[in-house]
Amino acid sequence: NRGMAMHPDRDVVWLNSDTQVTGNWLDRLRNVAYEQDCTASVTPWSNDGEFMTLTGKHQAQAIPSYTDQQRLDDLIARCQLPAQELVSGCGFCFYVKRKALDAVGWLDETSLIDGYGEETDWCMRARTLGWRHMAATRVFVGHAGGQSFGVRKRMLAHHNNAVIRQRYPLAERW
């Protein structure tokens, strides 16, 4: 929240420390965000991106070499698949429009702890205000997966997912 407050006129990207980006990934995420005025957030494909894992949900693959990732990203970009709506974005790489952030507010730092799953809560709050979340089907960002949280991931997931399920009982949590 402090980082997002530093430049109140700019869009924001939440990018895990264990990600790897190539080419003009940021421009392409932004393009998807601005295809529709009601888009709040955009999440790209990944090798380990929960429901945005290219090989399928919960079928994470090792992060590709930088050269292989560039090839994969180029191939995905050339496919020109249309963006698809998501229930929630995924925090490994998450583009947020400032206009949506201003409308929805900050991340919950009280009930949700240490940077895990806050994007789901934020996305659900945004949905109640009419905002949409999109899959950037023309962008690939590599993700080592689990490195940002280490051994604490399981505990954080258990705690924060319980809070999210309580708040949004009809929302699927991955």
mmCIF file of N, CA and C in Angstrom, residues 14 40-43 51 86-91 94-96 104-107 117-134 164 168 171 173-174:
data_model
loop_
_atom_site.group_PDB
_atom_site.id
_atom_site.type_symbol
_atom_site.label_atom_id
_atom_site.label_comp_id
_atom_site.label_asym_id
_atom_site.label_seq_id
_atom_site.Cartn_x
_atom_site.Cartn_y
_atom_site.Cartn_z
ATOM 1 N N TRP A 14 1.823 -5.304 -9.586
ATOM 2 C CA TRP A 14 2.316 -6.125 -8.475
ATOM 3 C C TRP A 14 3.062 -7.278 -9.122
ATOM 4 N N ALA A 40 -10.366 -3.576 -14.262
ATOM 5 C CA ALA A 40 -9.604 -3.160 -13.082
ATOM 6 C C ALA A 40 -8.196 -3.730 -13.103
ATOM 7 N N SER A 41 -8.081 -5.022 -13.469
ATOM 8 C CA SER A 41 -6.785 -5.693 -13.380
ATOM 9 C C SER A 41 -6.582 -6.661 -14.529
ATOM 10 N N VAL A 42 -5.309 -6.987 -14.751
ATOM 11 C CA VAL A 42 -4.927 -7.894 -15.828
ATOM 12 C C VAL A 42 -3.834 -8.828 -15.310
ATOM 13 N N THR A 43 -3.980 -10.126 -15.635
ATOM 14 C CA THR A 43 -2.997 -11.145 -15.242
ATOM 15 C C THR A 43 -2.552 -11.904 -16.489
ATOM 16 N N PHE A 51 -4.417 -20.387 -11.668
ATOM 17 C CA PHE A 51 -5.368 -20.611 -12.760
ATOM 18 C C PHE A 51 -4.899 -20.007 -14.073
ATOM 19 N N LEU A 86 -11.800 -12.958 -15.878
ATOM 20 C CA LEU A 86 -11.486 -13.809 -14.737
ATOM 21 C C LEU A 86 -12.341 -13.392 -13.553
ATOM 22 N N VAL A 87 -12.537 -14.292 -12.612
ATOM 23 C CA VAL A 87 -13.187 -13.928 -11.355
ATOM 24 C C VAL A 87 -12.251 -13.045 -10.547
ATOM 25 N N SER A 88 -10.976 -13.404 -10.559
ATOM 26 C CA SER A 88 -9.959 -12.685 -9.789
ATOM 27 C C SER A 88 -8.637 -12.767 -10.526
ATOM 28 N N GLY A 89 -7.811 -11.760 -10.353
ATOM 29 C CA GLY A 89 -6.469 -11.817 -10.886
ATOM 30 C C GLY A 89 -5.582 -12.671 -10.002
ATOM 31 N N CYS A 90 -4.360 -12.869 -10.435
ATOM 32 C CA CYS A 90 -3.401 -13.671 -9.669
ATOM 33 C C CYS A 90 -2.167 -12.815 -9.397
ATOM 34 N N GLY A 91 -1.754 -12.787 -8.145
ATOM 35 C CA GLY A 91 -0.767 -11.825 -7.683
ATOM 36 C C GLY A 91 0.672 -11.997 -8.100
ATOM 37 N N PHE A 94 0.388 -8.733 -11.660
ATOM 38 C CA PHE A 94 -0.975 -8.226 -11.568
ATOM 39 C C PHE A 94 -0.962 -6.736 -11.893
ATOM 40 N N TYR A 95 -1.480 -6.377 -13.078
ATOM 41 C CA TYR A 95 -1.550 -4.979 -13.509
ATOM 42 C C TYR A 95 -2.853 -4.389 -12.987
ATOM 43 N N VAL A 96 -2.783 -3.228 -12.334
ATOM 44 C CA VAL A 96 -3.966 -2.580 -11.757
ATOM 45 C C VAL A 96 -4.066 -1.150 -12.278
ATOM 46 N N VAL A 104 -11.690 1.277 -5.506
ATOM 47 C CA VAL A 104 -11.796 0.094 -4.632
ATOM 48 C C VAL A 104 -11.091 0.301 -3.301
ATOM 49 N N GLY A 105 -9.980 1.001 -3.324
ATOM 50 C CA GLY A 105 -9.214 1.214 -2.096
ATOM 51 C C GLY A 105 -8.005 0.296 -2.008
ATOM 52 N N TRP A 106 -7.351 0.382 -0.885
ATOM 53 C CA TRP A 106 -6.088 -0.324 -0.643
ATOM 54 C C TRP A 106 -6.302 -1.803 -0.336
ATOM 55 N N LEU A 107 -5.194 -2.517 -0.274
ATOM 56 C CA LEU A 107 -5.210 -3.916 0.141
ATOM 57 C C LEU A 107 -5.490 -4.000 1.635
ATOM 58 N N GLY A 117 -2.632 -13.592 -1.195
ATOM 59 C CA GLY A 117 -4.062 -13.630 -1.434
ATOM 60 C C GLY A 117 -4.792 -12.301 -1.338
ATOM 61 N N GLU A 118 -4.074 -11.230 -1.017
ATOM 62 C CA GLU A 118 -4.757 -9.943 -0.916
ATOM 63 C C GLU A 118 -5.377 -9.516 -2.234
ATOM 64 N N GLU A 119 -4.779 -9.952 -3.351
ATOM 65 C CA GLU A 119 -5.338 -9.572 -4.640
ATOM 66 C C GLU A 119 -6.728 -10.177 -4.845
ATOM 67 N N THR A 120 -6.971 -11.365 -4.288
ATOM 68 C CA THR A 120 -8.298 -11.979 -4.419
ATOM 69 C C THR A 120 -9.338 -11.151 -3.686
ATOM 70 N N ASP A 121 -9.032 -10.755 -2.463
ATOM 71 C CA ASP A 121 -9.956 -9.912 -1.699
ATOM 72 C C ASP A 121 -10.190 -8.598 -2.442
ATOM 73 N N TRP A 122 -9.132 -7.989 -2.936
ATOM 74 C CA TRP A 122 -9.251 -6.731 -3.667
ATOM 75 C C TRP A 122 -10.114 -6.925 -4.914
ATOM 76 N N CYS A 123 -9.887 -8.018 -5.638
ATOM 77 C CA CYS A 123 -10.672 -8.289 -6.851
ATOM 78 C C CYS A 123 -12.144 -8.485 -6.538
ATOM 79 N N MET A 124 -12.443 -9.165 -5.458
ATOM 80 C CA MET A 124 -13.844 -9.389 -5.105
ATOM 81 C C MET A 124 -14.515 -8.067 -4.719
ATOM 82 N N ARG A 125 -13.800 -7.221 -4.005
ATOM 83 C CA ARG A 125 -14.352 -5.895 -3.689
ATOM 84 C C ARG A 125 -14.579 -5.100 -4.966
ATOM 85 N N ALA A 126 -13.637 -5.190 -5.897
ATOM 86 C CA ALA A 126 -13.771 -4.474 -7.170
ATOM 87 C C ALA A 126 -14.984 -4.976 -7.946
ATOM 88 N N ARG A 127 -15.198 -6.284 -7.960
ATOM 89 C CA ARG A 127 -16.346 -6.856 -8.685
ATOM 90 C C ARG A 127 -17.667 -6.311 -8.147
ATOM 91 N N THR A 128 -17.748 -6.129 -6.834
ATOM 92 C CA THR A 128 -18.998 -5.602 -6.262
ATOM 93 C C THR A 128 -19.276 -4.179 -6.735
ATOM 94 N N LEU A 129 -18.235 -3.498 -7.214
ATOM 95 C CA LEU A 129 -18.388 -2.133 -7.729
ATOM 96 C C LEU A 129 -18.502 -2.095 -9.255
ATOM 97 N N GLY A 130 -18.563 -3.266 -9.880
ATOM 98 C CA GLY A 130 -18.734 -3.335 -11.326
ATOM 99 C C GLY A 130 -17.456 -3.453 -12.140
ATOM 100 N N TRP A 131 -16.316 -3.585 -11.494
ATOM 101 C CA TRP A 131 -15.044 -3.725 -12.206
ATOM 102 C C TRP A 131 -14.856 -5.174 -12.660
ATOM 103 N N ARG A 132 -14.036 -5.345 -13.703
ATOM 104 C CA ARG A 132 -13.741 -6.671 -14.258
ATOM 105 C C ARG A 132 -12.241 -6.935 -14.180
ATOM 106 N N HIS A 133 -11.910 -8.223 -14.208
ATOM 107 C CA HIS A 133 -10.514 -8.673 -14.175
ATOM 108 C C HIS A 133 -10.288 -9.529 -15.418
ATOM 109 N N MET A 134 -9.187 -9.278 -16.094
ATOM 110 C CA MET A 134 -8.963 -9.915 -17.386
ATOM 111 C C MET A 134 -7.681 -10.743 -17.415
ATOM 112 N N ILE A 164 -10.808 -15.173 3.148
ATOM 113 C CA ILE A 164 -11.458 -14.891 1.864
ATOM 114 C C ILE A 164 -12.722 -15.747 1.696
ATOM 115 N N TYR A 168 -16.359 -14.159 1.100
ATOM 116 C CA TYR A 168 -16.948 -14.391 -0.220
ATOM 117 C C TYR A 168 -17.248 -15.882 -0.383
ATOM 118 N N ALA A 171 -17.367 -17.413 -3.940
ATOM 119 C CA ALA A 171 -16.221 -17.266 -4.822
ATOM 120 C C ALA A 171 -15.306 -18.478 -4.688
ATOM 121 N N ARG A 173 -11.931 -20.278 -4.544
ATOM 122 C CA ARG A 173 -10.547 -19.909 -4.199
ATOM 123 C C ARG A 173 -9.635 -21.030 -4.654
ATOM 124 N N TRP A 174 -8.624 -20.683 -5.420
ATOM 125 C CA TRP A 174 -7.739 -21.687 -5.998
ATOM 126 C C TRP A 174 -6.663 -22.073 -5.057
#
